[in-house]
Amino acid sequence: MGATQSAEKEPQPTTKEGILLNANKNALNQCTMALKADHDEVQKWLNEVLANSAQGCSLSEQTCDTIEYDQWEEYAEAIQESIMSGVGTGAEAQKAKDKIAETFKGMSHMVAASGNVAVIDLNKPGGEQVIAGWAFAFARDKDNVQFASVETGGVWKMQAGYQLQSKGWSDTQLQEKVRNYITYNAFTELLQQLGSS
């Protein structure tokens, strides 16, 4: 008497969050694991530094939508207008907006994708300091596009007489560590938004 085994397929997700998580979870998890050490180091440093900041604002935007395929271009244009709108108009912000525009162009040729863009603009004495990150997940089928994104970070102004002290990191190291920090935050928030535990 032979044993019969039924090969049960795992059910396919049906919610927009589930579809996006299914298509992008492994890549997002790998990225966050690679960035964790820098995140923790910069988090400690920022807590010390921000004690000497004046006013500031936190960036926190999230979206998760299902868009009919024939409406994708219009949706993409509208969402690009709002992404990183709170980070100013400096050169770094413009570079990020240009990269976001290129990312959206590339999505039209993909079935699924995830990624991020960061704006790091620090050490402007008496000026606004910017650490902002945007992460997205995208998946499409023949009829619909599933799209989720998060924006995280902050913009603040240092108090008079204070300048960021970078714990002995060179400017290049500081930029890299802060970029890893904000990327980790953006990907982690995106995973949470999509229901990953």
GROMACS .gro file of N, CA, C and O in nm, residues 10 17-34 112-115 137 187 190-191 194 196-197:
model
  120
   10GLU      N    1   0.119   2.664  -0.146
   10GLU     CA    2   0.093   2.771  -0.051
   10GLU      C    3  -0.002   2.871  -0.117
   10GLU      O    4   0.016   2.907  -0.235
   17GLU      N    5  -0.104   4.451   0.020
   17GLU     CA    6   0.013   4.438   0.107
   17GLU      C    7   0.076   4.300   0.093
   17GLU      O    8   0.198   4.287   0.085
   18GLY      N    9  -0.007   4.197   0.090
   18GLY     CA   10   0.043   4.061   0.077
   18GLY      C   11   0.113   4.037  -0.056
   18GLY      O   12   0.217   3.971  -0.061
   19ILE      N   13   0.058   4.090  -0.163
   19ILE     CA   14   0.119   4.075  -0.295
   19ILE      C   15   0.256   4.142  -0.297
   19ILE      O   16   0.354   4.084  -0.343
   20LEU      N   17   0.263   4.264  -0.245
   20LEU     CA   18   0.390   4.337  -0.243
   20LEU      C   19   0.492   4.269  -0.152
   20LEU      O   20   0.609   4.258  -0.187
   21LEU      N   21   0.447   4.221  -0.037
   21LEU     CA   22   0.538   4.154   0.055
   21LEU      C   23   0.590   4.025  -0.006
   21LEU      O   24   0.710   3.996  -0.001
   22ASN      N   25   0.503   3.948  -0.069
   22ASN     CA   26   0.542   3.823  -0.132
   22ASN      C   27   0.647   3.847  -0.242
   22ASN      O   28   0.742   3.771  -0.256
   23ALA      N   29   0.631   3.955  -0.316
   23ALA     CA   30   0.722   3.983  -0.429
   23ALA      C   31   0.855   4.043  -0.385
   23ALA      O   32   0.954   4.033  -0.457
   24ASN      N   33   0.860   4.107  -0.267
   24ASN     CA   34   0.978   4.186  -0.231
   24ASN      C   35   1.040   4.157  -0.095
   24ASN      O   36   1.142   4.215  -0.061
   25LYS      N   37   0.981   4.070  -0.015
   25LYS     CA   38   1.025   4.053   0.124
   25LYS      C   39   1.171   4.008   0.136
   25LYS      O   40   1.246   4.064   0.216
   26ASN      N   41   1.212   3.910   0.059
   26ASN     CA   42   1.350   3.861   0.071
   26ASN      C   43   1.453   3.971   0.044
   26ASN      O   44   1.550   3.987   0.119
   27ALA      N   45   1.433   4.047  -0.061
   27ALA     CA   46   1.528   4.155  -0.094
   27ALA      C   47   1.529   4.261   0.015
   27ALA      O   48   1.636   4.310   0.055
   28LEU      N   49   1.412   4.297   0.066
   28LEU     CA   50   1.406   4.399   0.171
   28LEU      C   51   1.472   4.351   0.300
   28LEU      O   52   1.545   4.426   0.365
   29ASN      N   53   1.448   4.225   0.337
   29ASN     CA   54   1.510   4.171   0.458
   29ASN      C   55   1.662   4.165   0.445
   29ASN      O   56   1.735   4.194   0.540
   30GLN      N   57   1.711   4.124   0.330
   30GLN     CA   58   1.857   4.119   0.310
   30GLN      C   59   1.919   4.258   0.324
   30GLN      O   60   2.025   4.273   0.385
   31CYS      N   61   1.853   4.358   0.270
   31CYS     CA   62   1.905   4.495   0.282
   31CYS      C   63   1.908   4.541   0.427
   31CYS      O   64   2.008   4.598   0.471
   32THR      N   65   1.802   4.517   0.501
   32THR     CA   66   1.799   4.564   0.639
   32THR      C   67   1.904   4.494   0.724
   32THR      O   68   1.969   4.557   0.808
   33MET      N   69   1.925   4.365   0.704
   33MET     CA   70   2.028   4.294   0.781
   33MET      C   71   2.166   4.352   0.753
   33MET      O   72   2.247   4.366   0.845
   34ALA      N   73   2.194   4.387   0.630
   34ALA     CA   74   2.325   4.440   0.594
   34ALA      C   75   2.349   4.580   0.652
   34ALA      O   76   2.464   4.620   0.670
  112ALA      N   77   0.817   4.318  -1.065
  112ALA     CA   78   0.826   4.348  -0.922
  112ALA      C   79   0.959   4.415  -0.895
  112ALA      O   80   1.059   4.387  -0.962
  113ALA      N   81   0.959   4.505  -0.798
  113ALA     CA   82   1.083   4.575  -0.763
  113ALA      C   83   1.067   4.638  -0.626
  113ALA      O   84   0.956   4.663  -0.579
  114SER      N   85   1.180   4.664  -0.565
  114SER     CA   86   1.184   4.743  -0.443
  114SER      C   87   1.313   4.823  -0.446
  114SER      O   88   1.407   4.789  -0.518
  115GLY      N   89   1.316   4.931  -0.372
  115GLY     CA   90   1.436   5.013  -0.370
  115GLY      C   91   1.420   5.131  -0.277
  115GLY      O   92   1.321   5.142  -0.205
  137ALA      N   93   0.796   4.946  -0.272
  137ALA     CA   94   0.778   4.811  -0.324
  137ALA      C   95   0.672   4.820  -0.433
  137ALA      O   96   0.575   4.894  -0.421
  187PHE      N   97   1.337   5.093   0.488
  187PHE     CA   98   1.301   4.954   0.455
  187PHE      C   99   1.226   4.887   0.571
  187PHE      O  100   1.131   4.812   0.548
  190LEU      N  101   0.875   5.013   0.570
  190LEU     CA  102   0.802   4.956   0.457
  190LEU      C  103   0.760   4.813   0.488
  190LEU      O  104   0.645   4.774   0.463
  191LEU      N  105   0.851   4.734   0.542
  191LEU     CA  106   0.818   4.595   0.578
  191LEU      C  107   0.704   4.592   0.680
  191LEU      O  108   0.611   4.511   0.670
  194LEU      N  109   0.374   4.663   0.519
  194LEU     CA  110   0.325   4.551   0.440
  194LEU      C  111   0.286   4.430   0.525
  194LEU      O  112   0.244   4.328   0.472
  196SER      N  113   0.490   4.258   0.753
  196SER     CA  114   0.595   4.164   0.787
  196SER      C  115   0.622   4.173   0.937
  196SER      O  116   0.626   4.281   0.993
  197SER      N  117   0.642   4.057   0.997
  197SER     CA  118   0.668   4.059   1.142
  197SER      C  119   0.816   4.052   1.170
  197SER      O  120   0.898   4.022   1.090
   0.00000   0.00000   0.00000
